[in-house]
Structure formats: C-alpha cells, structure tokens
XYZ file of C-alpha atoms in Angstrom:
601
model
C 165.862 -214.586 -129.475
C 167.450 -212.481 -131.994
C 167.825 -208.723 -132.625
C 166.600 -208.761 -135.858
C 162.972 -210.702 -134.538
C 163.122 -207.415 -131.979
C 163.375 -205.263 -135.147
C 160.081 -206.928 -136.333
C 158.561 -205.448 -134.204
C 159.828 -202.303 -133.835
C 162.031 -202.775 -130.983
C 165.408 -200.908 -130.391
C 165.915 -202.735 -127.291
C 164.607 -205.130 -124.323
C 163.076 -204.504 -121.315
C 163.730 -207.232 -119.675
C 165.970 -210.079 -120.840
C 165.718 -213.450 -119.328
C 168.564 -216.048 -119.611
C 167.695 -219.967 -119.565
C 169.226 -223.463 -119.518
C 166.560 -224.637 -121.608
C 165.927 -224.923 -125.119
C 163.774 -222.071 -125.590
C 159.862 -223.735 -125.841
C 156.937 -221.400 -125.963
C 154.622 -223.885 -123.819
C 153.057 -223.046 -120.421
C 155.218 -226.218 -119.249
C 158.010 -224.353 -119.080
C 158.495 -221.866 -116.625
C 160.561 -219.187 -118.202
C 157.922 -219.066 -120.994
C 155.243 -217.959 -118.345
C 157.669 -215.035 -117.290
C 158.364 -213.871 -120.856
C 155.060 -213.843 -121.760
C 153.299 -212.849 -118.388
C 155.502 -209.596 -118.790
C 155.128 -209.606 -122.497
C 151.331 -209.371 -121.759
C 151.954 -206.329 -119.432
C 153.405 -204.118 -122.086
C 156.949 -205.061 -121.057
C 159.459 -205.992 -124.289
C 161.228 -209.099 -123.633
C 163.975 -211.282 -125.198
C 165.259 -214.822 -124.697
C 169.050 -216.120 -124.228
C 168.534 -219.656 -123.904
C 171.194 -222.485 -123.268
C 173.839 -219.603 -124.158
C 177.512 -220.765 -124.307
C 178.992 -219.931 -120.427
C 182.961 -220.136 -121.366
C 183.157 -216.032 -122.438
C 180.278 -213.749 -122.058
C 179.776 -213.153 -125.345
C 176.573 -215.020 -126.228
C 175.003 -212.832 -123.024
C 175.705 -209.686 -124.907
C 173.985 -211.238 -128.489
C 170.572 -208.784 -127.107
C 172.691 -205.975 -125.764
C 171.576 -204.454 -122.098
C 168.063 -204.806 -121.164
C 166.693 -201.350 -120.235
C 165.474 -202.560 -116.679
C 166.783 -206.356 -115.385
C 168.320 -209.994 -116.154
C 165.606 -212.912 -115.268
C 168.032 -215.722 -115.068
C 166.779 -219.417 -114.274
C 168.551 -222.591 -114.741
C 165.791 -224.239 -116.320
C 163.051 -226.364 -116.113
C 165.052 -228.938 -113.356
C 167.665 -228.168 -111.286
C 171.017 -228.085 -113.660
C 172.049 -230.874 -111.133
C 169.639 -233.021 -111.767
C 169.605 -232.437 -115.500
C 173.562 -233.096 -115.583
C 174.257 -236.102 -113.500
C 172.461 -239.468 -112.450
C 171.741 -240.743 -109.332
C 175.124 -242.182 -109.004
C 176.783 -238.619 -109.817
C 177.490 -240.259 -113.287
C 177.240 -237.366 -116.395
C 174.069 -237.878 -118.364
C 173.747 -238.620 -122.056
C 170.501 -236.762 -122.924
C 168.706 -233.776 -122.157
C 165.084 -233.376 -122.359
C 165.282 -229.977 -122.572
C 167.965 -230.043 -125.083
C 167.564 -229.890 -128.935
C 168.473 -233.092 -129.973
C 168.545 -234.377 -126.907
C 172.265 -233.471 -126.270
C 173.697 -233.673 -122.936
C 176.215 -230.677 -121.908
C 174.173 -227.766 -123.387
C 173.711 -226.168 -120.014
C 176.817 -225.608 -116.927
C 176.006 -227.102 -113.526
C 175.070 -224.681 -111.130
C 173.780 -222.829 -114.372
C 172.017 -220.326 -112.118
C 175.160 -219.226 -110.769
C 177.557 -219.172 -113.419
C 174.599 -217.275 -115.959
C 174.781 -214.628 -113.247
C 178.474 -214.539 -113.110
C 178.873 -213.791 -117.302
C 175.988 -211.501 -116.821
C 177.720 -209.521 -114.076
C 180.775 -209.834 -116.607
C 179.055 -207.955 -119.181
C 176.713 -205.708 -117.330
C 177.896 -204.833 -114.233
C 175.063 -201.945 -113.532
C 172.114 -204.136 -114.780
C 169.859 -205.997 -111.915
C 169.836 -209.519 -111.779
C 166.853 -211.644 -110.638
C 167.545 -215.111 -110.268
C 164.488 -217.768 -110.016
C 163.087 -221.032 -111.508
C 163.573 -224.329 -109.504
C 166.995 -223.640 -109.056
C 167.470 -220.861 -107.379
C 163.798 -221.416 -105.579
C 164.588 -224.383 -103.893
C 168.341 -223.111 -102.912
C 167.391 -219.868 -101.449
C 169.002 -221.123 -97.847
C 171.883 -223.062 -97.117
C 171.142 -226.620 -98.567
C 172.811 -229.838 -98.680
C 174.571 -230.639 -102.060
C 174.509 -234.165 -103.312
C 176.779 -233.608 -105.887
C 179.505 -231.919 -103.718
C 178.124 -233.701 -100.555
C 178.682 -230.648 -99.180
C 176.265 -228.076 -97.578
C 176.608 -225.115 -99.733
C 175.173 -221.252 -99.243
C 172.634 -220.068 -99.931
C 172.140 -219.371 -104.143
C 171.839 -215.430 -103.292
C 175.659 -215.346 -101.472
C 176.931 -217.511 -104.323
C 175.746 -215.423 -107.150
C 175.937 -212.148 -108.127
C 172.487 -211.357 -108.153
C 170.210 -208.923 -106.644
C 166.603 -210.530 -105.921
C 165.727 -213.987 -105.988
C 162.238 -215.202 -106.807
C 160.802 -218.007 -105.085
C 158.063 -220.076 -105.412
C 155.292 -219.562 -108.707
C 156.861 -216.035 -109.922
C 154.056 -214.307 -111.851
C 153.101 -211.427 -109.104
C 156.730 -211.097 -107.883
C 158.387 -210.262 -111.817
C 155.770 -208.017 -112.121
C 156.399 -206.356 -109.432
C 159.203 -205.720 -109.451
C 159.260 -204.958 -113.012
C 156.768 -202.332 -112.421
C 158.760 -200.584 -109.583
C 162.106 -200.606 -112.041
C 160.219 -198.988 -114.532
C 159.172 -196.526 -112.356
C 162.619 -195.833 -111.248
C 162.797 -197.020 -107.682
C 166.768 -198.816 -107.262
C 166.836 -202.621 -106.835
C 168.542 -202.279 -103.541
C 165.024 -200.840 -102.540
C 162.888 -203.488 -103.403
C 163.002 -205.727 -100.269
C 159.178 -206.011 -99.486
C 158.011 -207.905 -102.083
C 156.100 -211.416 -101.078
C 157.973 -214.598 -102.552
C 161.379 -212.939 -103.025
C 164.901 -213.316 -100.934
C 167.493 -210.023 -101.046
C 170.233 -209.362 -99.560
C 171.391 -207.453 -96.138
C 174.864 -206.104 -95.044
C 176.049 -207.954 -92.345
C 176.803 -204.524 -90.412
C 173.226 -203.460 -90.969
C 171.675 -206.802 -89.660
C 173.891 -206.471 -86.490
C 172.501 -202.819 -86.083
C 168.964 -203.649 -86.613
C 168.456 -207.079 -85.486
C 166.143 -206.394 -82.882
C 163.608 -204.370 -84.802
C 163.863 -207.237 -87.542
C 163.056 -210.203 -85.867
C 159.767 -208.098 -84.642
C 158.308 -209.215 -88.269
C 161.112 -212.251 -88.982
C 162.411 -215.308 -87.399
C 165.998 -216.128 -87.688
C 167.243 -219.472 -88.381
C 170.778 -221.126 -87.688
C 172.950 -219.398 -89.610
C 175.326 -221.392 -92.529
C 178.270 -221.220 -90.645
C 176.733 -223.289 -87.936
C 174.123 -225.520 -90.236
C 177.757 -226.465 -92.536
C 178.896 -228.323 -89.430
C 176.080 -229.304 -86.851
C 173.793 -231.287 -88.739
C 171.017 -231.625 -86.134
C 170.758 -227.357 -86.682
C 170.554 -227.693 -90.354
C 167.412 -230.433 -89.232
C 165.760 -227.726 -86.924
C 166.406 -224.922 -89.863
C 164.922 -226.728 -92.223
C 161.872 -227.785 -89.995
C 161.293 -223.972 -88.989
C 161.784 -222.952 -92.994
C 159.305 -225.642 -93.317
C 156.791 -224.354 -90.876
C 157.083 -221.072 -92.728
C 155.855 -222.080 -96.103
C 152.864 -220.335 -96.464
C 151.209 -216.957 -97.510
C 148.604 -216.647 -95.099
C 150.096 -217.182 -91.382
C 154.285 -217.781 -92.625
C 156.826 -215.445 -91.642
C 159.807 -213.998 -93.087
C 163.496 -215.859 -92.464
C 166.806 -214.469 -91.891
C 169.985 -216.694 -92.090
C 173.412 -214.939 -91.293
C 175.915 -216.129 -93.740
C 179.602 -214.811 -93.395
C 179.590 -212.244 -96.179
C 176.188 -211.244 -96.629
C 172.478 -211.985 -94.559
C 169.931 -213.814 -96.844
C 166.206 -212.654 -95.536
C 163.285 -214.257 -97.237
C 159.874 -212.444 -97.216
C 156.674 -214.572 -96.468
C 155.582 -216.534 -99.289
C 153.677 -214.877 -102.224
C 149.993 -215.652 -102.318
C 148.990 -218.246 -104.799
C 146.869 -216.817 -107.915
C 143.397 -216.094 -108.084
C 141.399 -218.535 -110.343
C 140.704 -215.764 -112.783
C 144.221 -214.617 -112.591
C 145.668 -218.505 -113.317
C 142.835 -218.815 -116.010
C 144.812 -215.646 -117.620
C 147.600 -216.935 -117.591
C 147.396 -219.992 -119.002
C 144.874 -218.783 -121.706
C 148.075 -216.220 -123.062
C 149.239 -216.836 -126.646
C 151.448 -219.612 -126.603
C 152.563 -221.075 -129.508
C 153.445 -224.082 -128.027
C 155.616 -225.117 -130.475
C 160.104 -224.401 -129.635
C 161.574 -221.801 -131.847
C 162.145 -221.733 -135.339
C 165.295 -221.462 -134.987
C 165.969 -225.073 -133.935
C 166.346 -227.703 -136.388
C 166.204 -230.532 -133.809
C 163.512 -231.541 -131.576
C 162.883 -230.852 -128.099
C 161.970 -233.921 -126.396
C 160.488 -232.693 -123.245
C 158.057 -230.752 -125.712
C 157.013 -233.724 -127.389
C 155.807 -235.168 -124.231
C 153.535 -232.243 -122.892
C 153.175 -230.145 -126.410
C 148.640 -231.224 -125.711
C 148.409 -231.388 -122.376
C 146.334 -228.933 -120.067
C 147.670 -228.039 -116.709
C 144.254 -227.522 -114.472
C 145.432 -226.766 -111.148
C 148.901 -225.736 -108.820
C 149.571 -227.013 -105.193
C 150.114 -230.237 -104.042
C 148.777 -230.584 -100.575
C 150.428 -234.788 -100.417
C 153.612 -233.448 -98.471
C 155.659 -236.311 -99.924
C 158.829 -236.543 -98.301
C 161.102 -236.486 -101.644
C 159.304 -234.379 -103.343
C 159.920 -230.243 -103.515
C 156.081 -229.291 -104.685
C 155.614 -227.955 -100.983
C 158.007 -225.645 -100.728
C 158.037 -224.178 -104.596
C 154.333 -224.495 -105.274
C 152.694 -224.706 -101.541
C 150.228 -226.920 -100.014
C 147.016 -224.559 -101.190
C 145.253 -226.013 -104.444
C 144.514 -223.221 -107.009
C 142.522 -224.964 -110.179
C 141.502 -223.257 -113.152
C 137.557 -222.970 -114.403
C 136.411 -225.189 -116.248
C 135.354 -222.543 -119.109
C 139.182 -221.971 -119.356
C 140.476 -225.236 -119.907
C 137.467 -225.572 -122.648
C 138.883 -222.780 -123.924
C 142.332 -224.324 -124.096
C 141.487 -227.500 -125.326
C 139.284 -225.970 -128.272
C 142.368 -224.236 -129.395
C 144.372 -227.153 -129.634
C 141.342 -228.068 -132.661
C 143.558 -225.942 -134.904
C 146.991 -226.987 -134.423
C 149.375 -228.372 -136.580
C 149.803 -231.891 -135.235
C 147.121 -232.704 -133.194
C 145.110 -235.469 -134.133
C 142.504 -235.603 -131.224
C 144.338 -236.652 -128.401
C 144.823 -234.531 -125.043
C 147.776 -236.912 -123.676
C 147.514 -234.964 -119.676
C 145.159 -233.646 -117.989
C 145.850 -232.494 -114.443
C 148.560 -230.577 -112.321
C 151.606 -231.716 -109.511
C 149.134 -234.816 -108.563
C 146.584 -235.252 -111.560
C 142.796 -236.391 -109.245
C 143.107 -232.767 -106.706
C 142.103 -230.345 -109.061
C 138.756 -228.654 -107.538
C 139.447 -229.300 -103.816
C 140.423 -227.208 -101.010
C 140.355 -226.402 -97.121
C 137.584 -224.248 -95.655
C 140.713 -223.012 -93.266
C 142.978 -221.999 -96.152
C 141.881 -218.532 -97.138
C 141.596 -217.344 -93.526
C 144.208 -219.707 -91.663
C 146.372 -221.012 -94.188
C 147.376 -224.603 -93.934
C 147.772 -226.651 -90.308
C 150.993 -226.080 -89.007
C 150.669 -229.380 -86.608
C 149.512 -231.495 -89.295
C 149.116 -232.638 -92.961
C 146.369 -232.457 -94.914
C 146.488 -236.374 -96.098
C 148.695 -238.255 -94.195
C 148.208 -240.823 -92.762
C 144.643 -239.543 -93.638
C 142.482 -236.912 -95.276
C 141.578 -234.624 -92.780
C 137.367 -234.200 -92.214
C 138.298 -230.283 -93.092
C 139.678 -231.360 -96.715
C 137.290 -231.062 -99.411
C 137.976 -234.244 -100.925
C 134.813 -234.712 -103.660
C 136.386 -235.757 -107.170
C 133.003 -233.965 -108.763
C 134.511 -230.373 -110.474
C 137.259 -232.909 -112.230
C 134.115 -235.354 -112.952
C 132.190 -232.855 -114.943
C 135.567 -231.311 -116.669
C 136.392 -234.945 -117.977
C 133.183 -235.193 -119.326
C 132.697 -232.369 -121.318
C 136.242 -232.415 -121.957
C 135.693 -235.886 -124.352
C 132.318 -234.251 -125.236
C 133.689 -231.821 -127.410
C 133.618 -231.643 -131.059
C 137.445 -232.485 -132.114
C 138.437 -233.760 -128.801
C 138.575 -238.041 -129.485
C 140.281 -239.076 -126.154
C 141.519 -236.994 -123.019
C 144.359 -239.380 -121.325
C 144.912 -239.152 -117.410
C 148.457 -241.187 -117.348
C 150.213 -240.291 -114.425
C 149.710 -238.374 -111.192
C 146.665 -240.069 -110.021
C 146.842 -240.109 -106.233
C 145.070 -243.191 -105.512
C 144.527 -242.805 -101.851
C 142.284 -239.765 -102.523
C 140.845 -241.616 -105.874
C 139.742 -244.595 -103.540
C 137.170 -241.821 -101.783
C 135.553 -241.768 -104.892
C 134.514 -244.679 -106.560
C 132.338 -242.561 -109.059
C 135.451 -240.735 -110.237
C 137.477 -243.612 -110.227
C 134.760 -245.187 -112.883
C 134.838 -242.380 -115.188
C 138.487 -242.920 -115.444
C 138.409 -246.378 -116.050
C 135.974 -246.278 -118.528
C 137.653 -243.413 -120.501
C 140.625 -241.611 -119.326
C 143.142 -244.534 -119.288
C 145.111 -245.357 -122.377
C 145.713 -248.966 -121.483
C 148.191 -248.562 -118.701
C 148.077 -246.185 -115.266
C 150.740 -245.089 -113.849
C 150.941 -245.007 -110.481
C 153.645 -244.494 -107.855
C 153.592 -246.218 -105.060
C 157.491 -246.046 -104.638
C 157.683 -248.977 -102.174
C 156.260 -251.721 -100.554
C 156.961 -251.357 -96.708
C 155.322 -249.472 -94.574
C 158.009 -248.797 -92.691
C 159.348 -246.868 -95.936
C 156.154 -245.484 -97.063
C 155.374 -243.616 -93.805
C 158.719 -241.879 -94.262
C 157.799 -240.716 -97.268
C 154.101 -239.894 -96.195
C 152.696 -241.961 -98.769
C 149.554 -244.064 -98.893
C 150.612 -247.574 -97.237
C 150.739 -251.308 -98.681
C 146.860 -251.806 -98.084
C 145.688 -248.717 -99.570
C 147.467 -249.517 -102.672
C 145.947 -252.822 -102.849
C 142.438 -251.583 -102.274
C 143.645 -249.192 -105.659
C 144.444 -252.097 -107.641
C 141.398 -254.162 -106.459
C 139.140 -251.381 -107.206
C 140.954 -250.534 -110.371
C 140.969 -254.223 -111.774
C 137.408 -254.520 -110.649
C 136.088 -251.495 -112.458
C 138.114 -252.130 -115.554
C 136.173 -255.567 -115.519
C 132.969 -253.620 -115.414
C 133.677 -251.386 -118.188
C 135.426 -254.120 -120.183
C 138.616 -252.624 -120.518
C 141.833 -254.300 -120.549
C 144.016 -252.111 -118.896
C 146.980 -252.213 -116.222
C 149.095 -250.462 -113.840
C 152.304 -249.489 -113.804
C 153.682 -249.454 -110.458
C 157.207 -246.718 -109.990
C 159.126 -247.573 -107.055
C 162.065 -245.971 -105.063
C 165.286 -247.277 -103.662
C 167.477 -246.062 -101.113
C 165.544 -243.511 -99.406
C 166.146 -242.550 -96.581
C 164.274 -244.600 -93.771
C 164.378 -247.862 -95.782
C 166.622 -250.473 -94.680
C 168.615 -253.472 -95.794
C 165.659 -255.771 -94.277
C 162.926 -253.395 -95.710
C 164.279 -253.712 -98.568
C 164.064 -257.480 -98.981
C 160.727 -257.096 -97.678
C 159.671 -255.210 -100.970
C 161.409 -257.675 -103.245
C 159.547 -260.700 -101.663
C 156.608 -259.096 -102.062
C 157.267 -258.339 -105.485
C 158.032 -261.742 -106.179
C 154.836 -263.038 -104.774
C 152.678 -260.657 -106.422
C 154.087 -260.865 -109.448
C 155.138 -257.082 -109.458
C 158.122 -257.002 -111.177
C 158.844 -253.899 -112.758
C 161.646 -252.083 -114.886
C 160.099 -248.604 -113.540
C 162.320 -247.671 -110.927
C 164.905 -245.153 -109.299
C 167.426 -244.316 -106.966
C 166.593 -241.762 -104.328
C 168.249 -238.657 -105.450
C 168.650 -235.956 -102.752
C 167.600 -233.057 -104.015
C 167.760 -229.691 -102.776
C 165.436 -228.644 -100.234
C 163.369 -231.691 -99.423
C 162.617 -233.771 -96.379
C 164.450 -236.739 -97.246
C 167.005 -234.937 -98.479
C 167.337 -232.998 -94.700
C 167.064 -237.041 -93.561
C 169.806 -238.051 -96.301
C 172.257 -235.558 -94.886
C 171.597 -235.358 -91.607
C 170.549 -238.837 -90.347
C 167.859 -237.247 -88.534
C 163.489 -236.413 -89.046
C 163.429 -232.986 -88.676
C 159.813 -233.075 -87.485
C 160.373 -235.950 -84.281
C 164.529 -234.955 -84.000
C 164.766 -238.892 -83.769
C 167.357 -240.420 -85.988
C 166.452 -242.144 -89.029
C 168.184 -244.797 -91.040
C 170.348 -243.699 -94.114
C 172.027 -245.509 -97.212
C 174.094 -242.799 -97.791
C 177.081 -245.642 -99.082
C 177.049 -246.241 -102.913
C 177.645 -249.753 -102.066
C 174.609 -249.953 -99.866
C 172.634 -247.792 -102.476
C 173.326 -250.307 -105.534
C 172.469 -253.536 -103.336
C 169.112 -251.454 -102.623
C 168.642 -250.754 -106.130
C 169.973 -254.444 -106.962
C 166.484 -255.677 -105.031
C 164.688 -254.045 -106.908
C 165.611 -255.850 -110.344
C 166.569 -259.024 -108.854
C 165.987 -260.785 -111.405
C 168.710 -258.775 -113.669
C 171.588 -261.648 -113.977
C 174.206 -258.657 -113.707
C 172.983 -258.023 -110.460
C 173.059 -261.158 -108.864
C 176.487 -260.406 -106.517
C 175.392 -257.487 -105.161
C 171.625 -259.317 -103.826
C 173.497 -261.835 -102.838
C 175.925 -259.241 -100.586
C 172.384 -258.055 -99.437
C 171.356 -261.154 -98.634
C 174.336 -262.230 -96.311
C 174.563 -258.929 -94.504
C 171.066 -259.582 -93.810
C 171.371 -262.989 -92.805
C 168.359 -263.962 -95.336
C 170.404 -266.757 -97.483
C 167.135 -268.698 -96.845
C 166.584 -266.437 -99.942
C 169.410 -267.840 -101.995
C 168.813 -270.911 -104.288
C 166.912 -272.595 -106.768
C 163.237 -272.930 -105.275
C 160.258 -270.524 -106.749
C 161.266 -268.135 -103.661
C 164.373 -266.839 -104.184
C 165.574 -263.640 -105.010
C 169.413 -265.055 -106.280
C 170.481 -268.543 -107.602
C 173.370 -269.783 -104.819
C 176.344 -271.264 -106.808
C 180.109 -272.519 -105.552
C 182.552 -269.675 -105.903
C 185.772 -271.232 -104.901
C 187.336 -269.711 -101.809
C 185.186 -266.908 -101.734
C 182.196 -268.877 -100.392
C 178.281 -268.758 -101.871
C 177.815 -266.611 -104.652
C-alpha cells in the first residue's frame, strides 16, 4: 500500500495496481484480495490503493504508474448498496470501513476511480470488475436514480471489464500486456466486456452476430420497458460457459459486446487459490477495525455457484448456476492453519459458500451441456438429474470437528432447507453439532404467492424444515432455534399477501426483528420486475410496490407490533378492506382507537 513496503522488497515499481472501495483486508472474502494475490502468485508485482480520497487525483498517484494496468473495483458490494438504505436514506456505517465510518467510498465508486485514474494516467489500461461493474456490464435499472442507466463500460473510462469470478480473465490479460499485445486487442477473452466503435459495428454487423446475439439496444431499453424485460431474459439465457453466447448492445457512443462467460475453476485450481498466503488479518496500517473482517476473519469458503435462481438475488449471473467445491484435503489444510493464528480460540464461525448445504453436488449435464435453458435446477423442485446427496459435506463436517485444535465448526446461515429436507442424515449431523444455538434461515415470506416469485421453497416446505429441525434437536437434546429473515415489498407481493404473512406470523408466533425491504439491485430478476412491472420469463405483468408509501405499509406488517407503526397498518388495513383486523381481540394486527374527524385510527 505504500512505496516504501514496495522498496522491501526490492521493487522500483508495480505491475499492476488495483484501486478499491474497501478497506484493504488480506482475506479470501474479499475479492480484490484474490486478484492481488492470484497475480502476486504469478510473478506479477502488485500494489493496493484502497478507499483513496476521489475529490483530486492525488491519492491515485501515491504508487506512481503501474508498468502494465489499473484493476479498479468498487468493493466488496455495490457502492450503492454500501451508501444508501432501502429508502435511498445515506448510511451510518460501513462494514468495509475502518471504524465503521460511512462516506469512505463515492457512489458509483467504479466510475469515478476510473475517471481520477484516467486524470492521472491517461496511457495506462484500465480494467474495471468486482460486483460493481460485473453486475452493470449492460444497461440496468438504477434504484437510486430510478433511472435506467448505461452500461458501466460507456460510463467509465475504462478499457476491459471483468465479469463474473475474475481469476482466469486478470491473468490473462495480464499475461498478454506483459507480452506487449495493446489493450484495444484483447477482445477474446471469456468473462470480459470491451468496447466497439459504433462505425465498426455498423460495418461488421453481419459477420458478428454469426458468433453473437444482439440485444435491444439502451436507447430503446431507457424507454420501452417490456424490451429492457426481453433483454434481460435473453442476457439471462446467456449466462453460462458451456452453451452461452456472446451479447452486443448498441449504445449511442460506443457498442458494449460481452464474450461468453468464463468457465468456472477447476477443483484443483479453486483449491489453489484459496490455499494462497493470506494473512487474513487488514493492514497494519489501520488503527481501527474492520468490521466485515471480524465477521468472516475463520471461516472457510468450500464451494462457488449457487444453482437456487432466487429471484433477488445476483449469485446467477456473477457466480453461475454450476457448483465448483473445493477437496476436502484443502479445506483441512485451511482449517489446520487457522491452529496458529493470533486470535483463534477453536471456533470455525462458517463453513460453506453462496448457499452453505450444496457444496459437493452437481449435474451430470453440466460439463457437456451446461445448465437447462428451459428450466431450473430446484424450483419448484430438484430436478432427478441434480445430484442432491448431502454426503461429501457429511464427511467434511466430521473430520472437520475431528481435528486436533478445531473445538466447534458453526454452520449459521445459508442452509437451504428445501435441499436439507432430502437428507435427514445431514440434517442430524447439523443438529447435533454444527448449530450454535440459533439457525438462520431465510424464508423471506410467508405466501406462496410471494415465494414462487422469488423461486423459493413454499410455506409447507418450510414447515416440514422446522418440524424436522425441532424434532431432531429433541433427539440430540439440544436447545436450539431458528431465526426466520423475511422480505417486504418485493415485487409480486401484494397489499393482501402481505396481511396474509402477518396473520400467519401472529398465529405462529413468528414474530421477528430480522427483516428488510426489497432493494432493487442491479441486474436481478426482481429488480427487471421492480422496474418494469413485468416477468421477463412469462411477459405477463406482475404486481409492484414501487410507492414509498406502499413500501413502508409493507414493511409496517411486518413489525406490527412496533407502536410507531401502528398508522401506517392501519392505512394497510383500510385499503384492504381487512378492519376485521383492527381492535383489541388476540387477532389483530393494530389496536382501533377514535381519532376525531379523521375516522379509526
């Protein structure tokens, strides 16, 4: 992070320089970390400008020029999400922040890192990747502006954009920089976007769309929103390595073309990377703590992919459907390193990857076919092609707690229940001695008419869960519980569904302080529904809250019981004509009380 730490060792200068909106953590949590130290690994010399002051470009010259590119990434999250709430207010705190200090990185950080860079270098390449710029690589719709915007690449100054899990792609092009070839050459690289003249695209458009479809261009997606549903269903379509094509959008300076996706790492090659010498501790330098360290710093990722398709969630089109786990030797490994680090008393607090119980299965069509087009790999069942057996993670639990220095190995989130409920053995194991006292679980709502939105497991299969889970735990005699998550306002759910969850929350006694606003984020199904009012996979329309009103008397339901929200249920409750549900009796959601001339209250 400094020059003089370069001089340590030896170094007159970087090869490769990457710029981040995060505190800078070496952890294999945090993505730019895996960059500086996959390339680090591969002989490359690299340096670290992280959360760097945006208002001059001064703190981007602090390394001088890096010999061969810029990586920039915005971070961990999008700089969106790590700014503002769900209700577009600023935030107060920052995970990824020393201290925990909000306003530490710009929004669109991606963007205006690029811009300073430019500034100061104008002859060095840029690559631009991360979450960010991954899951803005098209036109998207922009919560925060409420706005469709272009795509990252015509926004920012940069020359390549990396998509998706970037290992392969930064070396690659790494490699071919050192070698001398000009970054306006390298345009066949899997996983990456570039950039095309608009004149050139217009000459060779025919030959191109031999090896690329073409989708709705921005122009045309900014104001027709049932084309920005169909582009988003075809980018969709296209996400993955094996049968996915390359995408071309026009926009009206530049054309952004996307090349297939990158193929996901071998086992060996993810086993390498996660075995590289992290410290996982944040630089010296800081004098603060890093809270999102705190709450992975012993944790073991075992896996990538996430073949659930949920609709809010942006796993699919960053990390892919395709489930690539580590061996079980390397997360041994792992662990048995953690035996000799300052702090750890014991304890691995996560075990597991995007959804915690899927590391270990696959498809006997993915290597060949890819994934289904047509169809989804869970929803509204496993298909009979998914290899569903819970047995790899079985035995890597178990030796996991076996081993000398290891006291307790956690499994605390990500379990997805629908798949643990196929295995009753694995589902015992974690019971017994994987839970710390409370699961958490996410069930985000209650309906079913919300839940099949989302493509998540319905109302019944999450009570089968908690049976089974309650009935186990008796077994073992544990005392443990679940913590249910839920979602408001997405899109899909009504007014009426809405109630439907809070009644049942009331009569189950589910009441819970673990919940969220839908937050449209970029490049996500319900965020194509949020915008557009419409499922891009049946092109039928689809219920929105898209109002903040509506949105807080959602949320409202949800906490109910919260005094200061007992005007806005009882708005929801009028507009829904359910004042049955207003009153004094065990069943209501709202206590009904004279309000003067303004009526029930």
């Amino acid at each position: 992070m400094s020059l003089d730490e370069a001089k340590i060792n030896g170094w007159d200068e970087f090869d490769v320089i990457i710029v981040t909106g995060d505190a800078y953590v070496d952890h294999p949590g945090f993505g730019s970390s895996i960059i500086g130290r996959v390339l680090e690994n591969s002989g490359y010399r690299v340096g670290v400008i992280a959360q760097p002051k945006w208002e001059n470009a001064d703190d981007f010259k602090k390394l001088g020029k890096p010999r061969l590119f810029f990586a920039v990434s915005g971070g961990n999250t999008d700089s969106m999400v790590s700014n503002y709430t769900p209700s577009k207010r600023l935030r107060h705190e920052d995970a990824y922040s020393p201290g925990n200090k909000e306003g530490m990185r710009p929004n669109r950080a991606s963007v205006v890192y690029s811009n300073k860079l430019k500034e100061a270098y104008p002859d060095v390449p840029i690559i631009i990747g991360g979450i960010e710029a991954s899951l803005r690589r098209f036109a998207q719709y922009d919560y925060w502006s409420d706005k469709v915007r272009q795509s990252i690449l015509a926004d920012a100054p940069a020359n390549l954009l990396v998509y998706g899990m970037g290992e392969l792609q930064i070396l690659e092009i790494a490699d071919r920089l050192k070698k001398g070839t000009p970054v306006s050459e390298i345009t066949d690289i899997d996983g990456t976007s570039w950039k095309m003249e608009v004149k050139k695209w217009k000459e060779n458009k025919e030959e191109i769309l031999k090896e690329y479809i073409e989708i709705s261009p921005y122009i045309e997606v900014s104001k027709d929103k049932a084309l920005y549903a169909r582009a988003f269903r075809d980018t969709y379509y296209e996400q993955d390595p094996v049968r996915g094509k390359g995408i071309v959008q026009v926009h009206p300076k530049t054309v952004v073309v996307q090349n297939k996706p990158m193929r996901p790492l071998k086992q060996e090659e993810l086993d390498h990377v996660y075995e590289l010498p992290f410290t996982r501790k944040a630089h010296p330098s800081y004098k603060e703590r890093i809270p999102a360290l705190d709450m992975v710093r012993f944790s073991i990722n075992t896996h990538r992919g996430c073949f659930g398709s949920c609709s809010f969630c942006a796993i699919v089109m960053h990390q892919g459907r395709v489930i690539r786990s580590r061996s079980v030797e390397s997360i041994m490994r792992e662990a048995k390193r953690f035996r000799n680090m300052k702090g750890f008393k014991g304890t691995i607090n996560g075990l597991g990857g995007p959804s915690a119980n899927m590391y270990g299965m696959d498809c006997k069509n993915w290597e060949k076919n890819g994934t289904c087009k047509d169809k989804l790999c869970i929803h509204p069942s496993a298909c009979p092609s998914l290899n569903t057996s819970h047995d790899k993670l079985i035995d890597l639990m178990q030796r996991l707690r076996e081993m000398p220095g290891i006291s307790r190995v956690f499994v605390g989130y990500g379990v997805r229940y629908d798949l643990a409920l196929l295995d009753e053995k694995y589902m015992e194991e974690l019971c017994a001695h994987h839970v710390s006292g409370q699961l958490k679980v996410a069930p985000e709502h209650y309906s079913d008419n919300v839940t099949k939105v989302m493509k998540k497991p319905n109302r019944e299969t999450f009570e089968k869960f908690e049976e089974k889970f309650n009935e186990i735990n008796k077994k073992v005699g544990k005392d443990q519980y679940l913590v249910a998550f839920l979602m408001s306002g997405h899109p899909g759910c009504t007014l009426d569904d809405m109630i439907e969850n809070a009644e049942y929350i009331r009569d189950t006694d589910k009441y819970t302080k673990q919940v969220q606003d839908f937050t449209p984020t970029p490049m996500t199904t319900a965020t194509c529904m949020f915008h557009t009012g419409i499922d891009p996979f049946t092109d039928k329309e689809i219920y929105v809250a898209t109002s903040p009103k509506d949105k807080n008397i959602q949320r409202a339901l949800l906490h109910y019981k919260d005094t200061g929200n007992h005007s806005l249920v009882m708005e929801g409750l009028k507009q829904a004509d359910r004042l049955d549900l207003a009153g004094n009796t065990w069943n209501c959601l709202t206590s009904k009380k004279k309000r003067g001339k303004n009526g029930w209250w």
